Amino acid sequence: MPKKTSVSPPELYELSERVVRQASVRPYQRARGAPLVRPLRLYTLDPSVSDRLGGVATANVPYEKLDPGPTGSLFQVNWEGAPAPLRSAPLNLDDPDLLLSGGLAPTPADGRFHPQMVYAVCSLTYAAFRRALGRDIAWATTAPPEGPHRLVVRPFGFRGRNAGYSREAGDLSFGYFSAGRDPAGFVMPKGLICTSLSHDIIAHETTHALLDGLRSLFQVPTNVDVPAFHEGFADLVALFLHFSYADVVERGIRESRGGLLRGTLLTDLAREFGYARSKAGRGAALRSGVDVDGVAAFDSDVPTSSDSRPMSYDEAGTEPHTLGSVLVSAVFEAFTTVVRRKAARLFSIAGLDFRTAGQAPISDALVKAIAQEASDVASQFLNVCIRAIDYCPPADMELGEYLRALLTADTEMERSDKWGFRESLMRSFRRRSICPDHVQFLTEDAMVWRSPDVTLTIPELAFRELRFDGEPGQPADVKELRRQAHALGRFVTAPEHARVFRLVAPGAPLPKGIVQASPPTVESVRVSRRVAPDGRVLFDLVAEVTQSCTVRRAGDLFDVNGGSTIVIDPHGEVRYAIYKKFDSETRQARQHAAMRGPLAMFWKKTGRRFDLQPNVLRLIHASR
Ligand SMILES: [Zn+2]
């Protein structure tokens, strides 16, 4: 658990050390006239995809000055541990030759290219989060006493068929291994496979680190959806990032003749990695966003029937990757449904019947137009998937709640739903039986979170009272962050407010089943700044207040986390309090059963007490 600073007097609440960590991340301050981007060449999937097919692209990575490593303001690539043929001097991307050539040409054989690949994809993933949330994301790892707080990235982390993020170790670590005697695809028999060359794996692991920075309790597996969400969300970000590579998208669409889904190039995750693991002749990728065959069935608008339906939530079991893939499939289906609607319009403008898509080659102009639409819709989906994190409850996440968060995040930005974006999401989730609790209707108004019944205003948190450093995405300093957190802490623990935020106020009687309640903790207060499609710039404050209560159940003792995610508008009014209750008998029973059953590997039992194991995300990956 993060260290906390006590407030005295009176000790009504605590501030998590995460509050001030928001000031520890200081991205590169671009000097006037400095370049905006640094072009870097990379693999869009992995080395097994031919250059001719768009397997290599030049990506525009946000510019910053780099030290050898590369070491920038957010990431520090540590090249140590390379196997013999790949050992080399540290990479200096600020070398004038490399600046002019877009970095090194992609090749698995040059040990200096691996650091370039991880640096580029880590930076692009971070940039996607910054764009969606309108602020910088602080790492959950321990910050150094001074200097920039960077995440260490190890492209040659260890020998093994895996990769992982660890909050405790403060790093992303990528494994390498030898392929089998007879691997599928174009992988060399017994060749060296490096997970640090897979675009998907790097984006996936970076997303774990970013999500952990945003929500620390999403690493506490209190129900089977929690680890599945971490995995599914990381795959979704990796999947949608592909669509930023125009060549790859065009290639996929050309290959499918407009049918989009026939081209597996876009959807198969971690292709080479999966090929190398598979038995001879079985070229299945590691995971895939698509779980039904054919174009027609992968459609939000098709009601499920016994012969045409995707894997449902109830059939997926409890393994985090499999359960997470149901979420990936639901969001990806909504995406393809929206792209299909837009492509149908382009077909009709071109005088073609969309029902013939996939049967005959289509003109280059049409391919390019559809690719552009697919890219635009993908970036909208990516934005809303990330933004939805600000509308998730602070703990004990459920996949159905993510649907509510997605819809709320999108409604906040765009009132109209011209292309049926939100409707497709609702239907695709429904087709997989991912349904939120306590929602009676499959309609937008029933699904979005509601504002509190009473008007609650925190004047000290109105926009006019906030202090920034240059721009609203950047808090002024640690003092200002503490001021905001205290204003929130005082407000939510006032006896008349605690109930709204589902907190047990200090001195209040303990709810049923609870033997002890820790003081409420302000976890974070952050600005969210977004540009709506109609050009409006929207600002909100997003805060988490949590509380941990010890529950006794059938003689066992364990902690249940609750509290609220609080969204505050520029006038200081509470727009949403997205809460988790402690006193829910169902929640307590569910957590107890999960800790003794499918999630037992994440919990250590000492006597009658359950405690969390360290390195939860590494344990999840090891379970695969
Ligand atoms: Zn993962």
XYZ file of C-alpha atoms and ligand atoms in Angstrom, residues 163-164 204-205 208 227 230-232 234-235 287 321 617 620-621 624, ligand 1:
18
model
C 6.981 -9.563 -20.716
C 5.724 -7.616 -17.773
C 0.157 -3.642 -23.903
C 2.797 -3.462 -21.145
C -0.526 -1.679 -17.743
C -7.504 -8.683 -13.648
C -6.362 -4.805 -16.852
C -5.621 -7.363 -19.572
C -8.530 -6.497 -21.875
C -4.195 -3.192 -22.401
C -5.130 -5.222 -25.498
C -4.859 -13.549 -28.943
C -6.774 -13.114 -20.600
C 0.506 -8.105 -12.931
C -1.308 -12.618 -14.129
C 1.108 -12.915 -17.045
C -0.955 -17.652 -19.129
Zn -1.013 -8.010 -19.648
